[in-house]
Short mmCIF file of C-alpha atoms in Angstrom, two decimals:
data_model
loop_
_atom_site.label_atom_id
_atom_site.label_comp_id
_atom_site.label_asym_id
_atom_site.label_seq_id
_atom_site.Cartn_x
_atom_site.Cartn_y
_atom_site.Cartn_z
CA MET Q 1 -22.47 111.57 -37.49
CA VAL Q 2 -25.52 113.06 -37.83
CA GLU Q 3 -26.82 114.90 -41.14
CA LEU Q 4 -27.39 117.92 -41.65
CA GLU Q 5 -30.05 119.78 -42.05
CA LYS Q 6 -30.01 122.30 -45.06
CA ILE Q 7 -31.58 124.63 -44.67
CA PHE Q 8 -33.65 125.61 -41.27
CA TYR Q 9 -34.82 127.86 -39.37
CA ILE Q 10 -34.60 129.26 -35.91
CA GLU Q 11 -36.27 131.79 -34.08
CA LEU Q 12 -34.81 134.70 -32.53
CA ALA Q 13 -36.50 137.23 -30.66
CA GLY Q 14 -40.00 136.29 -32.35
CA GLN Q 15 -38.09 136.49 -35.98
CA LYS Q 16 -37.75 133.42 -38.39
CA LEU Q 17 -33.43 133.63 -39.48
CA GLN Q 18 -32.37 130.93 -41.89
CA VAL Q 19 -30.00 128.87 -41.23
CA GLU Q 20 -28.19 127.81 -44.23
CA THR Q 21 -25.81 124.73 -43.70
CA ALA Q 22 -22.45 123.90 -45.87
CA THR Q 23 -19.07 122.40 -45.65
CA ILE Q 24 -16.37 124.37 -46.68
CA SER Q 25 -12.82 123.09 -46.58
CA LYS Q 26 -14.67 119.61 -44.14
CA GLN Q 27 -15.52 122.54 -41.48
CA VAL Q 28 -19.44 123.01 -41.67
CA LEU Q 29 -20.70 126.73 -41.77
CA PHE Q 30 -23.89 127.86 -41.12
CA HIS Q 31 -25.11 131.55 -43.23
CA ILE Q 32 -28.06 133.34 -41.45
CA CYS Q 33 -30.79 135.16 -43.77
CA PHE Q 34 -32.48 137.79 -42.52
CA PRO Q 35 -36.24 138.25 -42.74
CA ASP Q 36 -35.69 142.10 -41.77
CA HIS Q 37 -32.27 143.73 -43.59
CA ARG Q 38 -29.96 142.93 -41.94
CA LYS Q 39 -27.13 141.48 -43.98
CA PRO Q 40 -26.75 137.63 -43.90
CA PHE Q 41 -23.33 136.47 -42.54
CA THR Q 42 -21.63 133.14 -41.94
CA ILE Q 43 -20.59 131.64 -38.91
CA SER Q 44 -18.88 128.43 -36.98
CA ARG Q 45 -17.94 126.74 -34.63
CA ILE Q 46 -14.29 126.72 -33.67
CA TYR Q 47 -11.14 126.45 -31.46
CA SER Q 48 -9.55 129.03 -29.52
CA PHE Q 49 -5.31 128.61 -28.87
CA ASP Q 50 -6.35 126.44 -25.22
CA ARG Q 51 -9.09 124.52 -27.18
CA GLN Q 52 -12.08 126.15 -26.22
CA ARG Q 53 -14.74 126.30 -28.83
CA PHE Q 54 -16.21 129.69 -29.70
CA TRP Q 55 -18.66 130.60 -31.95
CA THR Q 56 -17.79 133.23 -35.11
CA SER Q 57 -18.23 134.92 -38.16
CA ILE Q 58 -16.34 134.52 -40.87
CA PRO Q 59 -14.78 136.66 -41.65
CA GLU Q 60 -14.57 138.53 -38.48
CA GLY Q 61 -16.50 141.16 -37.65
CA ARG Q 62 -19.81 139.89 -36.21
CA PHE Q 63 -18.73 138.41 -33.41
CA ARG Q 64 -21.67 139.14 -30.85
CA GLU Q 65 -24.32 138.63 -33.31
CA ALA Q 66 -22.36 134.77 -33.85
CA GLN Q 67 -22.37 134.28 -30.02
CA GLN Q 68 -25.92 134.92 -29.90
CA ILE Q 69 -27.90 132.85 -32.67
CA GLY Q 70 -24.14 130.29 -32.31
CA PRO Q 71 -26.20 128.70 -29.21
CA LEU Q 72 -29.84 128.66 -31.01
CA ILE Q 73 -28.45 126.70 -33.69
CA GLU Q 74 -27.56 124.05 -31.24
CA ALA Q 75 -30.31 124.49 -29.34
CA TYR Q 76 -31.87 123.96 -32.74
CA TYR Q 77 -31.06 120.38 -32.59
CA ARG Q 78 -30.70 119.08 -29.23
CA ALA Q 79 -34.68 119.58 -30.00
CA LYS Q 80 -34.55 118.16 -32.52
CA GLN Q 81 -32.01 115.26 -30.60
CA GLN Q 82 -29.09 115.57 -32.78
CA ILE Q 83 -25.88 116.36 -31.70
CA PRO Q 84 -24.56 117.19 -35.22
CA GLU Q 85 -20.71 116.26 -35.74
CA THR Q 86 -18.59 118.51 -37.86
CA VAL Q 87 -14.92 118.36 -37.69
CA SER Q 88 -12.44 120.69 -36.74
CA GLN Q 89 -9.00 122.63 -38.71
CA THR Q 90 -7.48 121.14 -36.12
CA ALA Q 91 -8.19 118.40 -33.85
CA PRO Q 92 -9.70 115.95 -36.12
CA GLN Q 93 -9.75 113.06 -33.73
CA GLU Q 94 -11.65 115.44 -31.28
CA ALA Q 95 -15.21 114.81 -33.32
CA ASN Q 96 -16.50 119.06 -32.68
CA SER Q 97 -20.41 118.38 -31.46
CA ILE Q 98 -22.32 121.49 -31.69
CA MET R 1 -0.41 133.54 -31.37
CA CYS R 2 -2.25 135.40 -33.90
CA TYR R 3 -6.26 136.85 -32.58
CA TYR R 4 -9.52 136.28 -34.67
CA SER R 5 -12.35 137.71 -33.96
CA GLY R 6 -10.69 138.57 -29.99
CA ILE R 7 -10.29 135.34 -29.94
CA LYS R 8 -6.89 134.27 -29.62
CA VAL R 9 -5.54 131.25 -32.25
CA THR R 10 -2.69 129.62 -33.10
CA LYS R 11 -0.39 131.10 -36.45
CA GLU R 12 -1.95 127.39 -37.91
CA ASP R 13 -5.63 128.67 -37.23
CA PHE R 14 -5.87 131.76 -38.13
CA ILE R 15 -4.23 131.32 -41.19
CA TRP R 16 -6.68 128.80 -41.87
CA LEU R 17 -9.69 130.77 -40.69
CA LYS R 18 -8.50 133.55 -43.18
CA GLY R 19 -8.16 130.93 -46.71
CA LEU R 20 -12.07 130.09 -44.63
CA GLU R 21 -12.85 133.39 -45.28
CA LYS R 22 -11.97 133.51 -48.95
CA GLU R 23 -13.82 130.31 -49.61
CA VAL R 24 -16.85 131.54 -47.98
CA ALA R 25 -17.37 134.55 -50.06
CA ASN R 26 -17.30 132.56 -53.19
CA TYR R 27 -20.16 130.05 -51.81
CA PRO R 28 -23.20 130.03 -53.63
CA PHE R 29 -25.42 130.72 -50.66
CA LEU R 30 -28.99 131.66 -51.39
CA ASP R 31 -28.86 134.43 -48.96
CA ARG R 32 -32.04 135.07 -49.24
CA ILE R 33 -34.56 134.10 -47.40
CA LEU R 34 -37.97 132.31 -49.08
CA ILE R 35 -38.98 135.38 -51.82
CA ASN R 36 -41.54 136.69 -52.98
CA GLY R 37 -42.28 137.68 -55.76
CA PHE R 38 -43.62 141.55 -55.60
CA ASP R 39 -41.13 142.02 -53.41
CA TYR R 40 -39.21 142.62 -55.95
CA GLY R 41 -36.37 140.91 -54.45
CA LYS R 42 -32.69 139.84 -56.04
CA ILE R 43 -33.04 135.85 -56.89
CA PRO R 44 -29.87 133.30 -58.01
CA VAL R 45 -28.50 133.19 -61.42
CA LEU R 46 -27.35 132.20 -63.46
CA LYS R 47 -25.95 134.13 -66.28
CA ARG R 48 -23.42 133.23 -68.28
CA THR R 49 -19.80 134.84 -69.21
CA GLU R 50 -19.74 136.65 -72.18
CA GLY R 51 -18.48 134.39 -74.59
CA LYS R 52 -16.99 131.84 -72.74
CA GLU R 53 -18.81 128.38 -72.09
CA ASP R 54 -19.33 129.55 -68.27
CA PHE R 55 -21.30 131.46 -66.28
CA ASP R 56 -20.92 133.66 -63.14
CA ILE R 57 -24.58 132.73 -60.48
CA VAL R 58 -25.41 136.33 -59.77
CA GLU R 59 -28.12 137.90 -58.24
CA MET R 60 -30.91 139.62 -59.81
CA GLU R 61 -33.73 141.52 -58.95
CA TRP R 62 -36.57 139.45 -60.10
CA GLY R 63 -39.34 141.06 -62.13
CA PHE R 64 -37.44 142.86 -65.57
CA LEU R 65 -37.54 146.56 -66.42
CA PRO R 66 -37.24 146.58 -70.33
CA SER R 67 -35.38 149.22 -71.47
CA TYR R 68 -37.14 152.54 -71.41
CA VAL R 69 -37.63 152.03 -67.54
CA ASN R 70 -33.78 154.25 -66.91
CA THR R 71 -34.89 156.17 -63.63
CA THR R 72 -35.54 155.20 -60.10
CA GLU R 73 -39.79 157.14 -60.88
CA LYS R 74 -39.76 155.38 -64.08
CA MET R 75 -38.64 151.78 -61.78
CA MET R 76 -41.22 152.81 -59.58
CA ASN R 77 -43.96 154.09 -61.77
CA HIS R 78 -43.34 150.61 -63.47
CA ARG R 79 -43.51 149.15 -60.18
CA ARG R 80 -46.05 150.16 -58.20
CA GLY R 81 -48.87 151.65 -60.32
CA TYR R 82 -48.60 156.16 -60.52
CA ALA R 83 -51.47 158.45 -61.32
CA GLY R 84 -51.01 160.28 -64.57
CA ALA R 85 -51.78 163.82 -65.38
CA ASP R 86 -55.86 162.72 -65.44
CA GLY R 87 -55.09 161.90 -62.27
CA LYS R 88 -56.27 158.26 -62.70
CA PHE R 89 -53.98 155.37 -61.50
CA ARG R 90 -51.95 154.01 -63.92
CA PRO R 91 -52.28 150.43 -63.05
CA PRO R 92 -48.34 149.20 -62.40
CA LEU R 93 -47.09 146.83 -64.98
CA THR R 94 -45.84 143.12 -63.85
CA THR R 95 -42.99 142.25 -65.10
CA LEU R 96 -42.03 138.76 -62.71
CA ASN R 97 -43.14 136.17 -65.16
CA ALA R 98 -42.63 135.95 -70.11
CA MET R 99 -45.39 134.36 -71.62
CA SER R 100 -43.05 131.90 -73.45
CA GLU R 101 -46.01 131.67 -75.94
CA GLU R 102 -46.09 135.70 -76.02
CA MET R 103 -42.31 137.00 -75.62
CA LEU R 104 -40.69 137.09 -78.92
CA LYS R 105 -43.41 138.48 -81.43
CA PRO R 106 -42.54 141.89 -82.89
CA GLY R 107 -42.43 145.28 -80.83
CA LYS R 108 -42.65 142.62 -76.59
CA MET R 109 -40.83 143.73 -74.33
CA PHE R 110 -39.17 140.41 -73.40
CA ARG R 111 -38.01 139.33 -77.40
CA SER R 112 -33.90 140.89 -77.68
CA ALA R 113 -33.69 139.62 -74.11
CA ALA R 114 -35.37 135.95 -75.04
CA LEU R 115 -33.11 136.34 -78.43
CA THR R 116 -29.19 137.97 -76.52
CA ARG R 117 -29.66 137.61 -72.77
CA ARG R 118 -31.20 133.38 -71.37
CA CYS R 119 -30.40 133.09 -68.38
CA LEU R 120 -31.46 130.50 -65.37
CA VAL R 121 -32.85 131.35 -62.12
CA LEU R 122 -32.16 128.20 -59.63
CA SER R 123 -35.08 127.05 -57.68
CA SER R 124 -35.56 125.39 -54.74
CA GLY R 125 -39.05 125.06 -55.32
CA PHE R 126 -42.35 127.56 -55.76
CA TYR R 127 -45.50 128.15 -54.44
CA GLU R 128 -49.20 128.38 -56.48
CA TRP R 129 -52.08 128.42 -55.03
CA ARG R 130 -54.97 126.03 -55.96
CA HIS R 131 -58.79 127.27 -56.01
CA VAL R 132 -61.13 125.55 -55.20
CA PHE R 133 -65.19 126.70 -55.29
CA PRO R 134 -67.52 125.23 -52.70
CA MET R 135 -70.55 124.76 -53.52
CA GLY R 136 -73.13 127.12 -51.67
CA LYS R 137 -76.74 125.43 -49.96
CA LYS R 138 -78.34 125.46 -52.96
CA GLY R 139 -75.04 122.59 -54.72
CA GLN R 140 -74.05 126.35 -56.14
CA PRO R 141 -70.76 126.39 -56.43
CA LEU R 142 -69.84 129.78 -54.44
CA LYS R 143 -68.58 132.65 -56.62
CA THR R 144 -65.43 133.58 -53.68
CA ALA R 145 -62.86 130.54 -54.25
CA VAL R 146 -60.93 129.33 -51.36
CA LYS R 147 -57.19 129.21 -51.34
CA TYR R 148 -55.13 126.51 -50.93
CA PRO R 149 -51.36 127.13 -51.04
CA HIS R 150 -48.63 124.25 -52.46
CA HIS R 151 -45.66 124.12 -52.05
CA ILE R 152 -44.12 122.92 -55.31
CA ALA R 153 -40.34 120.90 -55.73
CA VAL R 154 -38.59 118.08 -58.69
CA LYS R 155 -38.25 114.93 -57.25
CA ASP R 156 -34.83 113.99 -54.71
CA ARG R 157 -33.26 117.48 -56.76
CA LYS R 158 -32.34 120.48 -54.36
CA TYR R 159 -32.45 122.76 -56.91
CA PHE R 160 -33.59 123.24 -60.01
CA TYR R 161 -33.03 125.29 -63.24
CA MET R 162 -35.79 127.70 -64.52
CA ALA R 163 -35.63 129.03 -67.69
CA GLY R 164 -35.18 133.33 -67.69
CA ILE R 165 -34.47 136.51 -69.40
CA TRP R 166 -32.38 139.71 -68.26
CA SER R 167 -32.30 143.02 -68.76
CA PRO R 168 -29.98 145.20 -67.97
CA VAL R 169 -30.26 148.87 -66.37
CA THR R 170 -28.36 151.75 -65.15
CA TYR R 171 -30.81 155.05 -63.66
CA THR R 172 -29.83 157.63 -65.51
CA ASP R 173 -30.93 159.65 -61.78
CA THR R 174 -28.62 157.52 -59.23
CA GLY R 175 -26.18 156.01 -61.79
CA GLU R 176 -26.95 152.75 -60.05
CA TYR R 177 -26.40 150.12 -62.21
CA ALA R 178 -28.68 146.50 -61.77
CA GLU R 179 -29.95 143.30 -63.56
CA THR R 180 -33.62 142.08 -63.86
CA VAL R 181 -34.86 139.01 -64.66
CA ALA R 182 -37.90 137.41 -65.61
CA ILE R 183 -39.24 133.79 -65.36
CA ILE R 184 -40.37 132.03 -68.48
CA THR R 185 -43.19 130.24 -68.00
CA THR R 186 -45.66 127.87 -69.66
CA ALA R 187 -48.55 126.03 -70.14
CA ALA R 188 -49.21 123.83 -67.19
CA ASN R 189 -48.39 119.49 -66.74
CA PRO R 190 -51.33 117.78 -66.08
CA LEU R 191 -50.50 118.25 -61.68
CA MET R 192 -49.80 121.88 -62.43
CA GLU R 193 -53.05 122.03 -64.11
CA LYS R 194 -54.41 120.57 -60.84
CA ILE R 195 -52.74 123.07 -58.37
CA HIS R 196 -52.62 126.62 -60.27
CA ASN R 197 -56.22 126.02 -61.94
CA SER R 198 -56.95 130.02 -61.89
CA LYS R 199 -54.50 130.51 -64.80
CA LYS R 200 -52.88 127.03 -65.98
CA ARG R 201 -49.64 128.04 -65.82
CA MET R 202 -45.98 127.25 -64.90
CA PRO R 203 -42.73 128.63 -64.59
CA THR R 204 -40.73 127.06 -67.56
CA ILE R 205 -38.45 123.93 -66.04
CA LEU R 206 -35.85 122.44 -67.62
CA THR R 207 -34.01 119.25 -67.33
CA ASP R 208 -30.19 119.96 -67.41
CA ASP R 209 -29.26 119.22 -71.41
CA LEU R 210 -32.19 121.48 -72.15
CA ALA R 211 -30.57 124.36 -69.75
CA TYR R 212 -27.02 123.77 -71.04
CA GLU R 213 -29.02 124.55 -74.51
CA TRP R 214 -30.45 127.72 -73.26
CA LEU R 215 -28.09 128.90 -71.34
CA PHE R 216 -24.81 128.48 -73.89
CA GLY R 217 -26.87 127.40 -77.56
CA ASP R 218 -26.88 129.88 -80.37
CA LEU R 219 -30.24 129.25 -81.27
CA SER R 220 -32.84 130.10 -83.76
CA GLU R 221 -36.88 132.20 -82.76
CA GLU R 222 -38.14 128.48 -83.45
CA ARG R 223 -35.85 126.63 -80.93
CA ILE R 224 -35.80 129.73 -78.44
CA SER R 225 -39.22 128.93 -77.87
CA GLU R 226 -39.51 125.26 -78.23
CA ILE R 227 -37.62 125.95 -74.87
CA ALA R 228 -39.61 127.95 -73.76
CA GLN R 229 -42.67 126.18 -73.82
CA TYR R 230 -41.46 123.10 -72.33
CA GLN R 231 -43.33 121.19 -69.82
CA PHE R 232 -41.76 119.64 -66.87
CA PRO R 233 -43.19 115.92 -66.43
CA ALA R 234 -45.20 115.99 -63.63
CA GLU R 235 -44.07 112.62 -62.44
CA GLN R 236 -40.54 114.37 -61.55
CA MET R 237 -42.10 117.33 -59.60
CA GLU R 238 -44.07 116.93 -55.72
CA ALA R 239 -45.99 118.36 -54.28
CA CYS R 240 -47.93 119.59 -51.07
CA THR R 241 -50.44 121.87 -49.81
CA ILE R 242 -48.75 124.08 -46.52
CA ALA R 243 -50.56 126.54 -43.89
CA LYS R 244 -52.34 129.05 -45.60
CA ASP R 245 -49.55 131.53 -43.21
CA PHE R 246 -46.65 130.36 -45.06
CA LEU R 247 -45.45 133.45 -45.34
CA SER R 248 -44.97 134.19 -41.90
CA SER R 249 -44.61 130.15 -40.70
CA VAL R 250 -41.21 129.10 -39.28
CA ASP R 251 -40.71 126.44 -42.47
CA PRO R 252 -43.12 127.41 -45.33
CA THR R 253 -42.32 124.55 -46.78
CA ALA R 254 -43.84 122.36 -44.54
CA HIS R 255 -46.32 119.61 -44.86
CA VAL R 256 -49.75 120.68 -44.10
CA ARG R 257 -52.65 118.87 -44.25
CA PHE R 258 -56.60 120.01 -45.26
CA GLU R 259 -59.24 117.27 -44.75
CA GLU R 260 -61.54 118.66 -46.44
CA LEU R 261 -59.45 119.09 -49.66
CA GLU R 262 -59.84 116.52 -52.15
CA ALA R 263 -56.09 114.68 -52.79
CA LEU R 264 -53.89 115.64 -55.53
CA ASP R 265 -52.58 112.40 -57.48
CA ALA R 266 -50.80 111.25 -59.57
CA GLY R 267 -47.34 112.81 -58.73
CA ALA R 268 -48.02 114.85 -56.12
CA ASP R 269 -48.92 111.85 -53.04
CA ASP R 270 -48.43 113.82 -50.24
CA ASP R 271 -47.67 110.91 -47.75
CA LYS R 272 -45.06 110.55 -50.09
CA ARG R 273 -43.49 113.98 -50.05
CA GLN R 274 -41.22 114.92 -47.65
CA ALA R 275 -42.12 116.77 -45.15
CA SER R 276 -39.64 119.36 -46.01
CA LEU R 277 -37.74 120.15 -49.81
CA PHE R 278 -34.50 119.72 -47.50
CA GLY R 279 -35.15 117.00 -44.98
#
């Protein structure tokens, strides 16, 4: 398992977003802070009923932003050739790699 | 079957996610990008729970407001300055920091807070500028300094404590309640003398034991003063130069080497410094 970075930055539409990583109840979460007045929020990648994985905000309500930012986090790690593994609450046997 | 964010999930997962929401709500995320004091933004603070040996992690506005600032207009005047009745500009009062040597003196705006409302400011690192005066053609130092920003942190610590004092305010014009905080400063240690060479000051960084005492101790004025003036050892700190435009850079803590700048030595070996505080 690759160690996740505690805090890193990604870019979205020319803006620098701060991403803070936390592991809560064995689930890896990413807390996003914006340079403008948008409220920070938390996203994670979880399993749907039919075993598809999707990005969501936690709590619910900012799904579109999660869908937009989540892939940037994946791209960040891919660019570093570090594909972190997270543990899913439903399928610990299946490494929930980003 | 249940839905989470519009996606079908199992009942088991739904319940688990709802539980996760509660944990997320209570998790002490930093909730703020790189903090610039002059934005008067909020910073994470450990505040004692009244009457208990326990604390809450709260956010306070960085920029202490004394008790006489009780309207939003007075607050703006205090922080931004204003034109007086005579038309002359009254400059803002900068109360981001409180000098440890001065704060307890009679009549000082910080005195009451230092005696009764001490807190700890949680930090992962801070920034200071080193002033270097280039030499002119005749070999004399020029009057205008070149400023090199540095990122300073505590070795092997993701977070550390700075001594702080806080003040509550309820604005009488809006009814809004806020808590404001100032970071205590002390004389610079040998490392900070080199970096913050214009003022030779540094925040009062506390060891875990001193932090505990600062927050929970029933302290005499003498002891408050002693702790406030504590000088964290330079050997336990690390520093590196960073980009001059770090405030707008993607990673403000990324090390940038300036060939013309004399290296910091003891306690601040640039080569040993991690590329990032969080690296």
